[in-house]
Amino acid sequence: MKKIITTAVLATSGLIFAGQASATDAPSKSATGNFNVKINVLSTCAITADDIVFTDITSNATADDKDGTLLVTCTNKTPYKVSFASNGVMTHGTDSTATIAYSLLDSSKAAYSESNKFSGEGTGLAQSIPLTARVTGSTNVRAGLYTGAVTATVTY
């Protein structure tokens, strides 16, 4: 009885191998399809700035111009413009009637304005925008810290 089972297993195994060998000899068929790989890179810009702090002065003295640091980072090849919004005055910390006028200047020392904005093209890296603050008003004012707010906007 043992002999019959062994023979049957070998015979069955032979058929399986024979079937597998026949399958590899059959002609193969194929079909192809095409597809795309896509990504949409969006234009973006970011802007950062540090405070511009003038050197301490005495009343009625002339303040030196002070350069500031403004960085714009835009996607490569993205055109952009930087504008500045402020009321152009620094106000005393506790006395809102005490003010000192100032201007923000470009690299040629012309005042930034609606008609004079910095224009550039993004590189994907941070780009430094030339910026200088100049006191244009009288410093014959009460002693104390004067502050003016500026909003820098990058449009792209």
Short mmCIF file of N, CA and C in Angstrom, two decimals:
data_model
loop_
_atom_site.label_atom_id
_atom_site.label_comp_id
_atom_site.label_asym_id
_atom_site.label_seq_id
_atom_site.Cartn_x
_atom_site.Cartn_y
_atom_site.Cartn_z
N MET A 1 0.82 -1.18 0.00
CA MET A 1 0.00 0.00 0.00
C MET A 1 0.87 1.25 0.00
N LYS A 2 1.94 1.23 0.73
CA LYS A 2 2.85 2.35 0.77
C LYS A 2 3.43 2.62 -0.60
N LYS A 3 3.74 1.62 -1.33
CA LYS A 3 4.34 1.73 -2.64
C LYS A 3 3.39 2.42 -3.62
N ILE A 4 2.15 2.15 -3.56
CA ILE A 4 1.16 2.73 -4.47
C ILE A 4 1.04 4.23 -4.22
N ILE A 5 1.02 4.66 -3.00
CA ILE A 5 0.89 6.08 -2.67
C ILE A 5 2.12 6.83 -3.17
N THR A 6 3.29 6.30 -2.99
CA THR A 6 4.51 6.94 -3.44
C THR A 6 4.50 7.10 -4.95
N THR A 7 4.08 6.10 -5.63
CA THR A 7 4.02 6.16 -7.08
C THR A 7 3.00 7.20 -7.52
N ALA A 8 1.91 7.24 -6.86
CA ALA A 8 0.86 8.21 -7.21
C ALA A 8 1.36 9.63 -7.00
N VAL A 9 2.10 9.87 -5.94
CA VAL A 9 2.63 11.21 -5.66
C VAL A 9 3.66 11.57 -6.72
N LEU A 10 4.52 10.65 -7.06
CA LEU A 10 5.51 10.95 -8.08
C LEU A 10 4.86 11.18 -9.44
N ALA A 11 3.87 10.40 -9.72
CA ALA A 11 3.17 10.57 -10.99
C ALA A 11 2.47 11.90 -11.03
N THR A 12 1.86 12.29 -9.95
CA THR A 12 1.18 13.58 -9.89
C THR A 12 2.20 14.71 -9.98
N SER A 13 3.30 14.57 -9.31
CA SER A 13 4.34 15.59 -9.36
C SER A 13 4.88 15.74 -10.77
N GLY A 14 5.03 14.67 -11.45
CA GLY A 14 5.51 14.72 -12.83
C GLY A 14 4.56 15.49 -13.72
N LEU A 15 3.30 15.30 -13.50
CA LEU A 15 2.32 16.02 -14.30
C LEU A 15 2.39 17.51 -14.03
N ILE A 16 2.59 17.86 -12.79
CA ILE A 16 2.68 19.28 -12.44
C ILE A 16 3.90 19.90 -13.12
N PHE A 17 5.03 19.23 -13.05
CA PHE A 17 6.22 19.76 -13.69
C PHE A 17 6.04 19.86 -15.19
N ALA A 18 5.39 18.85 -15.73
CA ALA A 18 5.15 18.87 -17.17
C ALA A 18 4.25 20.04 -17.53
N GLY A 19 3.26 20.31 -16.69
CA GLY A 19 2.36 21.44 -16.94
C GLY A 19 3.09 22.76 -16.83
N GLN A 20 3.99 22.87 -15.89
CA GLN A 20 4.74 24.12 -15.74
C GLN A 20 5.69 24.32 -16.92
N ALA A 21 6.29 23.28 -17.37
CA ALA A 21 7.20 23.40 -18.50
C ALA A 21 6.44 23.81 -19.74
N SER A 22 5.25 23.34 -19.90
CA SER A 22 4.44 23.69 -21.07
C SER A 22 4.04 25.16 -21.01
N ALA A 23 3.78 25.69 -19.81
CA ALA A 23 3.35 27.08 -19.68
C ALA A 23 4.46 28.03 -20.09
N THR A 24 5.69 27.75 -19.83
CA THR A 24 6.78 28.64 -20.19
C THR A 24 7.06 28.65 -21.68
N ASP A 25 6.66 27.65 -22.36
CA ASP A 25 6.86 27.58 -23.80
C ASP A 25 5.77 28.33 -24.58
N ALA A 26 4.69 28.71 -23.90
CA ALA A 26 3.58 29.38 -24.59
C ALA A 26 3.99 30.80 -24.97
N PRO A 27 3.51 31.32 -26.09
CA PRO A 27 3.86 32.70 -26.48
C PRO A 27 3.29 33.69 -25.47
N SER A 28 4.08 34.77 -25.16
CA SER A 28 3.61 35.77 -24.19
C SER A 28 2.94 36.93 -24.92
N LYS A 29 2.04 37.57 -24.23
CA LYS A 29 1.33 38.72 -24.77
C LYS A 29 1.51 39.87 -23.79
N SER A 30 1.45 41.11 -24.25
CA SER A 30 1.57 42.26 -23.34
C SER A 30 0.71 43.41 -23.84
N ALA A 31 0.45 44.30 -22.96
CA ALA A 31 -0.27 45.53 -23.30
C ALA A 31 0.45 46.68 -22.60
N THR A 32 0.43 47.84 -23.16
CA THR A 32 1.09 48.99 -22.56
C THR A 32 0.09 50.11 -22.34
N GLY A 33 0.41 50.96 -21.42
CA GLY A 33 -0.38 52.15 -21.15
C GLY A 33 0.56 53.27 -20.73
N ASN A 34 0.22 54.48 -21.02
CA ASN A 34 1.04 55.63 -20.67
C ASN A 34 0.39 56.43 -19.56
N PHE A 35 1.20 57.08 -18.75
CA PHE A 35 0.70 57.97 -17.71
C PHE A 35 1.74 59.05 -17.46
N ASN A 36 1.33 60.13 -16.81
CA ASN A 36 2.22 61.25 -16.50
C ASN A 36 2.46 61.31 -15.01
N VAL A 37 3.57 61.87 -14.63
CA VAL A 37 3.86 62.20 -13.25
C VAL A 37 3.87 63.72 -13.19
N LYS A 38 3.06 64.31 -12.30
CA LYS A 38 2.91 65.77 -12.28
C LYS A 38 3.09 66.32 -10.87
N ILE A 39 3.52 67.59 -10.82
CA ILE A 39 3.56 68.36 -9.58
C ILE A 39 3.34 69.83 -9.96
N ASN A 40 2.57 70.52 -9.19
CA ASN A 40 2.32 71.95 -9.42
C ASN A 40 3.07 72.73 -8.35
N VAL A 41 4.08 73.51 -8.73
CA VAL A 41 4.84 74.32 -7.80
C VAL A 41 4.19 75.69 -7.75
N LEU A 42 3.75 76.07 -6.57
CA LEU A 42 3.07 77.35 -6.39
C LEU A 42 4.06 78.47 -6.14
N SER A 43 3.74 79.65 -6.61
CA SER A 43 4.54 80.84 -6.31
C SER A 43 4.24 81.25 -4.88
N THR A 44 5.30 81.46 -4.11
CA THR A 44 5.14 81.94 -2.74
C THR A 44 6.22 82.96 -2.45
N CYS A 45 5.95 83.82 -1.52
CA CYS A 45 6.94 84.78 -1.03
C CYS A 45 6.78 84.93 0.48
N ALA A 46 7.87 85.21 1.14
CA ALA A 46 7.87 85.50 2.58
C ALA A 46 8.76 86.72 2.79
N ILE A 47 8.43 87.49 3.81
CA ILE A 47 9.19 88.71 4.09
C ILE A 47 9.49 88.77 5.58
N THR A 48 10.72 89.11 5.91
CA THR A 48 11.11 89.29 7.31
C THR A 48 11.92 90.58 7.43
N ALA A 49 11.82 91.20 8.58
CA ALA A 49 12.54 92.45 8.81
C ALA A 49 12.93 92.57 10.27
N ASP A 50 14.03 93.22 10.50
CA ASP A 50 14.46 93.55 11.85
C ASP A 50 14.13 95.01 12.11
N ASP A 51 13.93 95.36 13.38
CA ASP A 51 13.69 96.77 13.74
C ASP A 51 14.89 97.62 13.35
N ILE A 52 14.62 98.84 12.95
CA ILE A 52 15.68 99.81 12.69
C ILE A 52 15.77 100.69 13.92
N VAL A 53 16.92 100.71 14.55
CA VAL A 53 17.09 101.45 15.80
C VAL A 53 18.18 102.50 15.59
N PHE A 54 17.77 103.77 15.67
CA PHE A 54 18.73 104.87 15.55
C PHE A 54 19.63 104.91 16.78
N THR A 55 20.82 105.46 16.60
CA THR A 55 21.72 105.70 17.72
C THR A 55 21.10 106.78 18.62
N ASP A 56 21.28 106.64 19.93
CA ASP A 56 20.77 107.64 20.87
C ASP A 56 21.35 109.01 20.53
N ILE A 57 20.53 110.04 20.65
CA ILE A 57 20.98 111.41 20.38
C ILE A 57 20.49 112.33 21.51
N THR A 58 21.04 113.52 21.55
CA THR A 58 20.54 114.53 22.48
C THR A 58 19.51 115.38 21.74
N SER A 59 18.69 116.07 22.49
CA SER A 59 17.64 116.90 21.90
C SER A 59 18.24 117.91 20.93
N ASN A 60 17.60 118.05 19.80
CA ASN A 60 17.97 119.00 18.75
C ASN A 60 19.24 118.61 17.99
N ALA A 61 19.71 117.39 18.17
CA ALA A 61 20.88 116.91 17.43
C ALA A 61 20.41 116.24 16.14
N THR A 62 21.34 116.09 15.21
CA THR A 62 21.03 115.42 13.95
C THR A 62 21.29 113.93 14.10
N ALA A 63 20.31 113.14 13.73
CA ALA A 63 20.47 111.68 13.78
C ALA A 63 21.07 111.19 12.47
N ASP A 64 22.01 110.27 12.56
CA ASP A 64 22.58 109.65 11.37
C ASP A 64 21.57 108.69 10.75
N ASP A 65 21.64 108.55 9.42
CA ASP A 65 20.81 107.56 8.73
C ASP A 65 21.13 106.18 9.30
N LYS A 66 20.15 105.30 9.28
CA LYS A 66 20.35 103.96 9.82
C LYS A 66 19.83 102.93 8.81
N ASP A 67 20.72 102.00 8.41
CA ASP A 67 20.34 100.94 7.48
C ASP A 67 19.57 99.86 8.22
N GLY A 68 18.63 99.26 7.50
CA GLY A 68 17.84 98.19 8.06
C GLY A 68 18.04 96.90 7.28
N THR A 69 17.52 95.80 7.83
CA THR A 69 17.61 94.51 7.19
C THR A 69 16.20 94.03 6.85
N LEU A 70 15.96 93.87 5.57
CA LEU A 70 14.68 93.35 5.10
C LEU A 70 15.00 92.23 4.12
N LEU A 71 14.45 91.05 4.37
CA LEU A 71 14.72 89.89 3.52
C LEU A 71 13.43 89.41 2.87
N VAL A 72 13.50 89.15 1.57
CA VAL A 72 12.37 88.61 0.82
C VAL A 72 12.82 87.28 0.21
N THR A 73 12.01 86.26 0.41
CA THR A 73 12.28 84.95 -0.18
C THR A 73 11.07 84.57 -1.03
N CYS A 74 11.29 84.49 -2.35
CA CYS A 74 10.22 84.13 -3.28
C CYS A 74 10.65 82.93 -4.12
N THR A 75 9.67 82.19 -4.59
CA THR A 75 9.91 81.06 -5.49
C THR A 75 10.75 81.54 -6.67
N ASN A 76 11.65 80.69 -7.13
CA ASN A 76 12.52 81.00 -8.25
C ASN A 76 11.72 81.56 -9.44
N LYS A 77 12.21 82.64 -10.01
CA LYS A 77 11.63 83.30 -11.20
C LYS A 77 10.29 83.99 -10.94
N THR A 78 9.89 84.15 -9.68
CA THR A 78 8.64 84.85 -9.36
C THR A 78 8.92 86.35 -9.24
N PRO A 79 8.31 87.18 -10.10
CA PRO A 79 8.50 88.63 -9.97
C PRO A 79 7.73 89.15 -8.75
N TYR A 80 8.31 90.13 -8.07
CA TYR A 80 7.66 90.69 -6.89
C TYR A 80 7.97 92.18 -6.74
N LYS A 81 7.14 92.85 -5.92
CA LYS A 81 7.36 94.24 -5.54
C LYS A 81 7.19 94.36 -4.04
N VAL A 82 8.03 95.19 -3.42
CA VAL A 82 7.94 95.43 -1.99
C VAL A 82 7.50 96.87 -1.77
N SER A 83 6.48 97.05 -0.94
CA SER A 83 6.01 98.39 -0.60
C SER A 83 6.01 98.54 0.92
N PHE A 84 6.01 99.79 1.35
CA PHE A 84 6.04 100.10 2.78
C PHE A 84 4.89 101.03 3.11
N ALA A 85 4.23 100.75 4.21
CA ALA A 85 3.13 101.61 4.67
C ALA A 85 3.43 102.07 6.09
N SER A 86 3.40 103.36 6.29
CA SER A 86 3.56 103.93 7.62
C SER A 86 3.03 105.37 7.57
N ASN A 87 2.86 105.95 8.74
CA ASN A 87 2.45 107.36 8.76
C ASN A 87 3.66 108.29 8.76
N GLY A 88 4.87 107.73 8.75
CA GLY A 88 6.09 108.53 8.64
C GLY A 88 6.46 109.30 9.90
N VAL A 89 5.90 108.90 11.04
CA VAL A 89 6.29 109.56 12.30
C VAL A 89 6.54 108.51 13.38
N MET A 90 7.51 108.85 14.22
CA MET A 90 7.75 108.08 15.44
C MET A 90 7.11 108.87 16.58
N THR A 91 6.42 108.17 17.46
CA THR A 91 5.68 108.83 18.54
C THR A 91 6.29 108.45 19.88
N HIS A 92 6.33 109.42 20.80
CA HIS A 92 6.85 109.21 22.15
C HIS A 92 6.02 108.13 22.84
N GLY A 93 6.68 107.32 23.66
CA GLY A 93 6.02 106.19 24.31
C GLY A 93 4.88 106.56 25.25
N THR A 94 4.91 107.74 25.88
CA THR A 94 3.85 108.11 26.82
C THR A 94 3.15 109.41 26.45
N ASP A 95 3.63 110.09 25.41
CA ASP A 95 3.04 111.38 25.01
C ASP A 95 2.80 111.35 23.50
N SER A 96 1.58 111.06 23.10
CA SER A 96 1.28 110.90 21.68
C SER A 96 1.36 112.21 20.90
N THR A 97 1.50 113.34 21.58
CA THR A 97 1.63 114.62 20.87
C THR A 97 3.09 114.90 20.49
N ALA A 98 4.03 114.16 21.07
CA ALA A 98 5.45 114.35 20.77
C ALA A 98 5.85 113.36 19.67
N THR A 99 6.25 113.89 18.50
CA THR A 99 6.57 113.04 17.35
C THR A 99 7.84 113.49 16.65
N ILE A 100 8.44 112.58 15.92
CA ILE A 100 9.60 112.87 15.07
C ILE A 100 9.32 112.22 13.72
N ALA A 101 9.41 113.00 12.65
CA ALA A 101 9.16 112.48 11.30
C ALA A 101 10.38 111.72 10.77
N TYR A 102 10.11 110.74 9.93
CA TYR A 102 11.19 109.97 9.31
C TYR A 102 10.75 109.53 7.91
N SER A 103 11.73 109.09 7.11
CA SER A 103 11.46 108.53 5.78
C SER A 103 12.22 107.23 5.64
N LEU A 104 11.70 106.36 4.78
CA LEU A 104 12.39 105.13 4.41
C LEU A 104 12.93 105.31 3.01
N LEU A 105 14.22 105.03 2.83
CA LEU A 105 14.91 105.32 1.58
C LEU A 105 15.40 104.04 0.89
N ASP A 106 15.50 104.13 -0.44
CA ASP A 106 16.07 103.02 -1.21
C ASP A 106 17.58 103.19 -1.31
N SER A 107 18.23 102.36 -2.12
CA SER A 107 19.70 102.39 -2.22
C SER A 107 20.24 103.69 -2.82
N SER A 108 19.41 104.41 -3.59
CA SER A 108 19.85 105.70 -4.15
C SER A 108 19.46 106.86 -3.24
N LYS A 109 18.94 106.54 -2.05
CA LYS A 109 18.51 107.51 -1.03
C LYS A 109 17.26 108.27 -1.43
N ALA A 110 16.47 107.73 -2.36
CA ALA A 110 15.16 108.28 -2.70
C ALA A 110 14.13 107.63 -1.76
N ALA A 111 13.14 108.40 -1.36
CA ALA A 111 12.12 107.88 -0.45
C ALA A 111 11.25 106.82 -1.14
N TYR A 112 11.03 105.71 -0.43
CA TYR A 112 10.07 104.73 -0.93
C TYR A 112 8.68 105.36 -0.87
N SER A 113 7.86 105.10 -1.88
CA SER A 113 6.50 105.65 -1.94
C SER A 113 5.65 104.72 -2.81
N GLU A 114 4.41 105.12 -3.02
CA GLU A 114 3.54 104.33 -3.90
C GLU A 114 4.12 104.22 -5.31
N SER A 115 4.81 105.26 -5.75
CA SER A 115 5.39 105.23 -7.10
C SER A 115 6.85 104.74 -7.10
N ASN A 116 7.42 104.56 -5.93
CA ASN A 116 8.80 104.08 -5.83
C ASN A 116 8.83 102.87 -4.91
N LYS A 117 8.66 101.68 -5.51
CA LYS A 117 8.68 100.42 -4.79
C LYS A 117 9.88 99.61 -5.25
N PHE A 118 10.34 98.73 -4.41
CA PHE A 118 11.44 97.85 -4.81
C PHE A 118 10.85 96.71 -5.64
N SER A 119 11.45 96.44 -6.79
CA SER A 119 11.03 95.34 -7.66
C SER A 119 12.16 94.33 -7.77
N GLY A 120 11.80 93.07 -7.82
CA GLY A 120 12.80 92.03 -7.95
C GLY A 120 12.21 90.76 -8.52
N GLU A 121 13.07 89.75 -8.63
CA GLU A 121 12.64 88.43 -9.10
C GLU A 121 13.21 87.40 -8.15
N GLY A 122 12.34 86.49 -7.70
CA GLY A 122 12.75 85.48 -6.74
C GLY A 122 13.82 84.53 -7.26
N THR A 123 14.63 84.07 -6.34
CA THR A 123 15.67 83.09 -6.65
C THR A 123 15.47 81.80 -5.87
N GLY A 124 14.49 81.80 -4.98
CA GLY A 124 14.30 80.68 -4.08
C GLY A 124 15.09 80.84 -2.79
N LEU A 125 15.96 81.84 -2.77
CA LEU A 125 16.77 82.13 -1.59
C LEU A 125 16.40 83.52 -1.06
N ALA A 126 16.76 83.79 0.19
CA ALA A 126 16.49 85.10 0.78
C ALA A 126 17.31 86.17 0.06
N GLN A 127 16.63 87.26 -0.31
CA GLN A 127 17.28 88.39 -0.97
C GLN A 127 17.15 89.61 -0.06
N SER A 128 18.24 90.33 0.10
CA SER A 128 18.26 91.52 0.94
C SER A 128 17.76 92.73 0.14
N ILE A 129 16.81 93.46 0.71
CA ILE A 129 16.24 94.65 0.08
C ILE A 129 16.89 95.86 0.71
N PRO A 130 17.44 96.77 -0.09
CA PRO A 130 18.09 97.96 0.49
C PRO A 130 17.05 98.84 1.19
N LEU A 131 17.38 99.23 2.42
CA LEU A 131 16.45 100.01 3.22
C LEU A 131 17.23 100.87 4.21
N THR A 132 16.98 102.17 4.18
CA THR A 132 17.61 103.10 5.10
C THR A 132 16.52 103.97 5.71
N ALA A 133 16.62 104.21 7.02
CA ALA A 133 15.70 105.13 7.69
C ALA A 133 16.43 106.45 7.93
N ARG A 134 15.72 107.55 7.68
CA ARG A 134 16.31 108.89 7.87
C ARG A 134 15.32 109.74 8.68
N VAL A 135 15.84 110.38 9.73
CA VAL A 135 15.03 111.33 10.50
C VAL A 135 14.90 112.59 9.65
N THR A 136 13.66 112.99 9.39
CA THR A 136 13.42 114.19 8.56
C THR A 136 12.79 115.32 9.36
N GLY A 137 12.38 115.04 10.58
CA GLY A 137 11.74 116.07 11.41
C GLY A 137 12.67 116.54 12.51
N SER A 138 12.20 117.50 13.24
CA SER A 138 12.97 118.07 14.34
C SER A 138 13.14 117.06 15.46
N THR A 139 14.32 117.08 16.07
CA THR A 139 14.56 116.25 17.25
C THR A 139 14.55 117.11 18.51
N ASN A 140 14.07 118.36 18.38
CA ASN A 140 13.92 119.25 19.53
C ASN A 140 12.59 118.91 20.20
N VAL A 141 12.58 117.74 20.84
CA VAL A 141 11.37 117.18 21.44
C VAL A 141 11.71 116.69 22.84
N ARG A 142 10.69 116.29 23.58
CA ARG A 142 10.94 115.78 24.93
C ARG A 142 11.73 114.47 24.86
N ALA A 143 12.47 114.19 25.91
CA ALA A 143 13.29 112.97 25.98
C ALA A 143 12.40 111.73 26.08
N GLY A 144 12.89 110.65 25.54
CA GLY A 144 12.17 109.38 25.63
C GLY A 144 12.32 108.56 24.37
N LEU A 145 11.74 107.39 24.40
CA LEU A 145 11.79 106.47 23.27
C LEU A 145 10.64 106.77 22.31
N TYR A 146 10.97 106.94 21.04
CA TYR A 146 9.99 107.20 19.99
C TYR A 146 9.93 105.98 19.07
N THR A 147 8.71 105.60 18.70
CA THR A 147 8.53 104.41 17.87
C THR A 147 7.53 104.69 16.76
N GLY A 148 7.84 104.17 15.57
CA GLY A 148 6.93 104.26 14.44
C GLY A 148 6.77 102.87 13.83
N ALA A 149 5.54 102.52 13.49
CA ALA A 149 5.28 101.20 12.90
C ALA A 149 5.32 101.26 11.39
N VAL A 150 5.91 100.25 10.79
CA VAL A 150 5.99 100.13 9.34
C VAL A 150 5.47 98.75 8.95
N THR A 151 4.65 98.71 7.92
CA THR A 151 4.20 97.44 7.37
C THR A 151 4.87 97.26 6.01
N ALA A 152 5.65 96.22 5.90
CA ALA A 152 6.29 95.88 4.62
C ALA A 152 5.45 94.80 3.96
N THR A 153 5.12 95.01 2.69
CA THR A 153 4.28 94.06 1.95
C THR A 153 4.99 93.63 0.68
N VAL A 154 5.03 92.34 0.45
CA VAL A 154 5.58 91.83 -0.82
C VAL A 154 4.38 91.36 -1.64
N THR A 155 4.29 91.88 -2.85
CA THR A 155 3.22 91.53 -3.79
C THR A 155 3.84 90.75 -4.93
N TYR A 156 3.25 89.60 -5.25
CA TYR A 156 3.81 88.73 -6.30
C TYR A 156 2.71 88.11 -7.11
#
